[in-house]
Amino acid sequence: MTQTIFMVGARGAGKTTIGKALAQALGYRFIDTDLFMQQSLQSSVADIVAREGWDGFRLRESMALQTVTAPKTVVATGGGAVLSHENRTFMCNHGLVVYLQASANVLAERLAEDPEDAQRPSLTGKPIVEEMLDVLASREALYQEVAHHVLDATQRPEDVVEQILQILADEKVK
């Protein structure tokens, strides 16, 4: 199994943390699509959104997703990558999609602890817990639709990585 592994979930779910650890355990490359866009455009997500609007950002996100998809790669997608039907279809057809699921309260707590995530522009202008509730309400069905596997992202990252490695081992046997 040398496919691309896509990590999907809301901001703060652990896509980057778990994705990096998983890539290391598998000897795969790790790519975060947000970081990839920031580096290739020399702009922060906030700057891209300010310049091109969310639609422009989402278009660039789709292009980045397709650009970084390669065998033996773990890809941490942006939280909103699932909003595009094209992206959902692309991920399902080009790899294994793992949804890291966590409650709005857990996500808000993590985002409050990690100021780096605070540089993302607010999607709703609401306090973070309310925003995460809104985001999950609008995206949960999409995360579920695209996911080959749904994992509890409130566990320790090492435990989640272990579960993914077990899933990959089980699929190899089939």
mmCIF file of C-alpha atoms in Angstrom:
data_model
loop_
_atom_site.group_PDB
_atom_site.id
_atom_site.type_symbol
_atom_site.label_atom_id
_atom_site.label_comp_id
_atom_site.label_asym_id
_atom_site.label_seq_id
_atom_site.Cartn_x
_atom_site.Cartn_y
_atom_site.Cartn_z
ATOM 1 C CA MET A 1 0.000 0.000 0.000
ATOM 2 C CA THR A 2 1.815 3.113 -1.195
ATOM 3 C CA GLN A 3 -1.142 5.415 -1.720
ATOM 4 C CA THR A 4 -1.617 8.936 -0.492
ATOM 5 C CA ILE A 5 -3.157 9.200 2.981
ATOM 6 C CA PHE A 6 -5.370 12.264 3.432
ATOM 7 C CA MET A 7 -6.052 13.629 6.905
ATOM 8 C CA VAL A 8 -9.339 15.563 7.093
ATOM 9 C CA GLY A 9 -11.021 17.320 9.994
ATOM 10 C CA ALA A 10 -11.633 20.727 11.481
ATOM 11 C CA ARG A 11 -8.908 23.140 12.572
ATOM 12 C CA GLY A 12 -7.322 21.830 15.752
ATOM 13 C CA ALA A 13 -8.228 18.179 15.113
ATOM 14 C CA GLY A 14 -4.555 17.185 14.930
ATOM 15 C CA LYS A 15 -4.150 16.663 11.179
ATOM 16 C CA THR A 16 -0.629 18.090 11.165
ATOM 17 C CA THR A 17 0.538 16.543 14.456
ATOM 18 C CA ILE A 18 -0.830 13.094 13.644
ATOM 19 C CA GLY A 19 0.044 13.371 9.954
ATOM 20 C CA LYS A 20 3.712 14.110 10.685
ATOM 21 C CA ALA A 21 3.977 11.245 13.164
ATOM 22 C CA LEU A 22 2.238 8.859 10.755
ATOM 23 C CA ALA A 23 4.491 9.877 7.859
ATOM 24 C CA GLN A 24 7.538 9.301 10.046
ATOM 25 C CA ALA A 25 6.282 5.862 11.141
ATOM 26 C CA LEU A 26 5.647 4.847 7.508
ATOM 27 C CA GLY A 27 8.708 6.494 5.990
ATOM 28 C CA TYR A 28 6.384 8.688 3.891
ATOM 29 C CA ARG A 29 6.616 12.363 2.984
ATOM 30 C CA PHE A 30 4.377 14.748 4.946
ATOM 31 C CA ILE A 31 2.717 17.773 3.361
ATOM 32 C CA ASP A 32 0.321 20.264 4.912
ATOM 33 C CA THR A 33 -1.687 21.876 2.081
ATOM 34 C CA ASP A 34 -2.051 25.186 3.964
ATOM 35 C CA LEU A 35 1.700 25.371 4.529
ATOM 36 C CA PHE A 36 2.366 24.313 0.930
ATOM 37 C CA MET A 37 0.150 27.172 -0.319
ATOM 38 C CA GLN A 38 1.734 29.685 2.035
ATOM 39 C CA GLN A 39 5.228 28.712 0.904
ATOM 40 C CA SER A 40 4.448 28.595 -2.805
ATOM 41 C CA LEU A 41 2.471 31.880 -2.744
ATOM 42 C CA GLN A 42 4.657 33.595 -0.128
ATOM 43 C CA SER A 43 1.436 34.644 1.622
ATOM 44 C CA SER A 44 -0.402 33.704 4.796
ATOM 45 C CA VAL A 45 -3.871 32.155 4.587
ATOM 46 C CA ALA A 46 -5.276 35.430 5.955
ATOM 47 C CA ASP A 47 -3.511 37.395 3.175
ATOM 48 C CA ILE A 48 -4.760 35.047 0.456
ATOM 49 C CA VAL A 49 -8.329 35.329 1.770
ATOM 50 C CA ALA A 50 -8.031 39.115 2.059
ATOM 51 C CA ARG A 51 -6.717 39.336 -1.511
ATOM 52 C CA GLU A 52 -8.806 36.705 -3.284
ATOM 53 C CA GLY A 53 -11.731 36.020 -0.959
ATOM 54 C CA TRP A 54 -12.689 32.581 0.329
ATOM 55 C CA ASP A 55 -13.595 31.408 -3.188
ATOM 56 C CA GLY A 56 -10.099 32.249 -4.451
ATOM 57 C CA PHE A 57 -8.565 30.562 -1.432
ATOM 58 C CA ARG A 58 -10.691 27.414 -1.939
ATOM 59 C CA LEU A 59 -9.654 27.264 -5.606
ATOM 60 C CA ARG A 60 -5.982 27.464 -4.628
ATOM 61 C CA GLU A 61 -6.613 24.836 -1.945
ATOM 62 C CA SER A 62 -7.991 22.437 -4.593
ATOM 63 C CA MET A 63 -4.972 23.031 -6.838
ATOM 64 C CA ALA A 64 -2.603 22.474 -3.900
ATOM 65 C CA LEU A 65 -4.385 19.236 -2.965
ATOM 66 C CA GLN A 66 -3.946 17.846 -6.465
ATOM 67 C CA THR A 67 -0.351 19.073 -6.720
ATOM 68 C CA VAL A 68 0.860 17.411 -3.499
ATOM 69 C CA THR A 69 -0.947 14.093 -3.992
ATOM 70 C CA ALA A 70 1.662 11.408 -4.612
ATOM 71 C CA PRO A 71 2.404 7.842 -3.553
ATOM 72 C CA LYS A 72 3.883 7.445 -0.077
ATOM 73 C CA THR A 73 2.654 10.855 1.067
ATOM 74 C CA VAL A 74 0.582 11.859 4.080
ATOM 75 C CA VAL A 75 -1.397 15.028 3.329
ATOM 76 C CA ALA A 76 -2.912 17.216 6.042
ATOM 77 C CA THR A 77 -5.736 19.035 4.270
ATOM 78 C CA GLY A 78 -7.194 22.384 5.198
ATOM 79 C CA GLY A 79 -10.288 22.046 7.385
ATOM 80 C CA GLY A 80 -12.497 23.317 4.572
ATOM 81 C CA ALA A 81 -11.060 21.187 1.769
ATOM 82 C CA VAL A 82 -14.121 18.918 2.072
ATOM 83 C CA LEU A 83 -16.446 21.779 1.084
ATOM 84 C CA SER A 84 -15.612 21.128 -2.572
ATOM 85 C CA HIS A 85 -17.333 18.112 -4.112
ATOM 86 C CA GLU A 86 -14.390 17.874 -6.522
ATOM 87 C CA ASN A 87 -11.932 17.638 -3.602
ATOM 88 C CA ARG A 88 -13.987 14.952 -1.857
ATOM 89 C CA THR A 89 -14.163 12.870 -5.033
ATOM 90 C CA PHE A 90 -10.456 13.425 -5.732
ATOM 91 C CA MET A 91 -9.390 12.285 -2.240
ATOM 92 C CA CYS A 92 -11.650 9.209 -2.317
ATOM 93 C CA ASN A 93 -10.268 8.210 -5.716
ATOM 94 C CA HIS A 94 -6.594 8.924 -4.967
ATOM 95 C CA GLY A 95 -5.959 7.545 -1.512
ATOM 96 C CA LEU A 96 -7.117 6.680 1.956
ATOM 97 C CA VAL A 97 -9.086 9.378 3.772
ATOM 98 C CA VAL A 98 -8.925 9.515 7.575
ATOM 99 C CA TYR A 99 -11.307 11.850 9.417
ATOM 100 C CA LEU A 100 -9.953 13.022 12.773
ATOM 101 C CA GLN A 101 -13.126 13.707 14.714
ATOM 102 C CA ALA A 102 -13.320 15.894 17.824
ATOM 103 C CA SER A 103 -16.000 17.958 19.531
ATOM 104 C CA ALA A 104 -16.277 21.726 19.120
ATOM 105 C CA ASN A 105 -15.219 22.220 22.744
ATOM 106 C CA VAL A 106 -12.044 20.159 22.309
ATOM 107 C CA LEU A 107 -11.213 21.955 19.055
ATOM 108 C CA ALA A 108 -11.802 25.389 20.605
ATOM 109 C CA GLU A 109 -9.613 24.466 23.583
ATOM 110 C CA ARG A 110 -6.791 23.358 21.296
ATOM 111 C CA LEU A 111 -7.058 26.463 19.114
ATOM 112 C CA ALA A 112 -6.927 28.687 22.201
ATOM 113 C CA GLU A 113 -3.731 26.887 23.292
ATOM 114 C CA ASP A 114 -2.089 27.176 19.866
ATOM 115 C CA PRO A 115 -1.732 30.815 18.811
ATOM 116 C CA GLU A 116 -0.361 29.748 15.424
ATOM 117 C CA ASP A 117 -3.848 28.593 14.451
ATOM 118 C CA ALA A 118 -5.196 31.958 15.548
ATOM 119 C CA GLN A 119 -3.647 33.512 12.434
ATOM 120 C CA ARG A 120 -6.402 31.858 10.404
ATOM 121 C CA PRO A 121 -9.163 34.334 9.657
ATOM 122 C CA SER A 122 -12.391 33.698 11.536
ATOM 123 C CA LEU A 123 -14.974 32.018 9.327
ATOM 124 C CA THR A 124 -17.932 33.477 11.191
ATOM 125 C CA GLY A 125 -16.648 36.330 13.383
ATOM 126 C CA LYS A 126 -18.087 34.504 16.416
ATOM 127 C CA PRO A 127 -16.267 33.358 19.575
ATOM 128 C CA ILE A 128 -14.161 30.262 18.841
ATOM 129 C CA VAL A 129 -16.436 27.651 20.518
ATOM 130 C CA GLU A 130 -19.479 28.971 18.647
ATOM 131 C CA GLU A 131 -17.496 29.117 15.427
ATOM 132 C CA MET A 132 -16.365 25.513 15.830
ATOM 133 C CA LEU A 133 -19.969 24.429 16.547
ATOM 134 C CA ASP A 134 -21.082 26.155 13.331
ATOM 135 C CA VAL A 135 -18.181 24.733 11.321
ATOM 136 C CA LEU A 136 -18.814 21.184 12.544
ATOM 137 C CA ALA A 137 -22.555 21.526 11.950
ATOM 138 C CA SER A 138 -21.933 22.531 8.338
ATOM 139 C CA ARG A 139 -19.079 20.093 7.639
ATOM 140 C CA GLU A 140 -19.653 16.957 9.737
ATOM 141 C CA ALA A 141 -21.680 15.202 7.012
ATOM 142 C CA LEU A 142 -18.987 16.051 4.438
ATOM 143 C CA TYR A 143 -16.190 14.728 6.661
ATOM 144 C CA GLN A 144 -18.210 11.535 7.187
ATOM 145 C CA GLU A 145 -18.980 11.228 3.454
ATOM 146 C CA VAL A 146 -15.353 11.474 2.348
ATOM 147 C CA ALA A 147 -13.792 9.387 5.138
ATOM 148 C CA HIS A 148 -12.767 5.787 4.672
ATOM 149 C CA HIS A 149 -12.094 5.755 8.429
ATOM 150 C CA VAL A 150 -13.315 7.991 11.276
ATOM 151 C CA LEU A 151 -11.043 8.152 14.314
ATOM 152 C CA ASP A 152 -11.441 9.815 17.699
ATOM 153 C CA ALA A 153 -8.990 12.712 17.606
ATOM 154 C CA THR A 154 -9.343 13.366 21.342
ATOM 155 C CA GLN A 155 -7.023 10.426 22.045
ATOM 156 C CA ARG A 156 -3.277 10.843 22.369
ATOM 157 C CA PRO A 157 -1.699 11.402 18.926
ATOM 158 C CA GLU A 158 0.442 8.262 19.350
ATOM 159 C CA ASP A 159 -2.722 6.187 19.864
ATOM 160 C CA VAL A 160 -4.357 7.609 16.754
ATOM 161 C CA VAL A 161 -1.214 6.896 14.704
ATOM 162 C CA GLU A 162 -1.207 3.331 16.068
ATOM 163 C CA GLN A 163 -4.838 2.892 14.961
ATOM 164 C CA ILE A 164 -4.058 4.146 11.445
ATOM 165 C CA LEU A 165 -1.054 1.801 11.195
ATOM 166 C CA GLN A 166 -3.359 -1.061 12.247
ATOM 167 C CA ILE A 167 -5.925 -0.057 9.595
ATOM 168 C CA LEU A 168 -3.180 -0.016 6.937
ATOM 169 C CA ALA A 169 -1.900 -3.420 8.079
ATOM 170 C CA ASP A 170 -5.438 -4.851 7.973
ATOM 171 C CA GLU A 171 -6.033 -3.468 4.484
ATOM 172 C CA LYS A 172 -2.775 -4.971 3.224
ATOM 173 C CA VAL A 173 -4.001 -8.393 4.322
ATOM 174 C CA LYS A 174 -7.282 -8.121 2.386
#
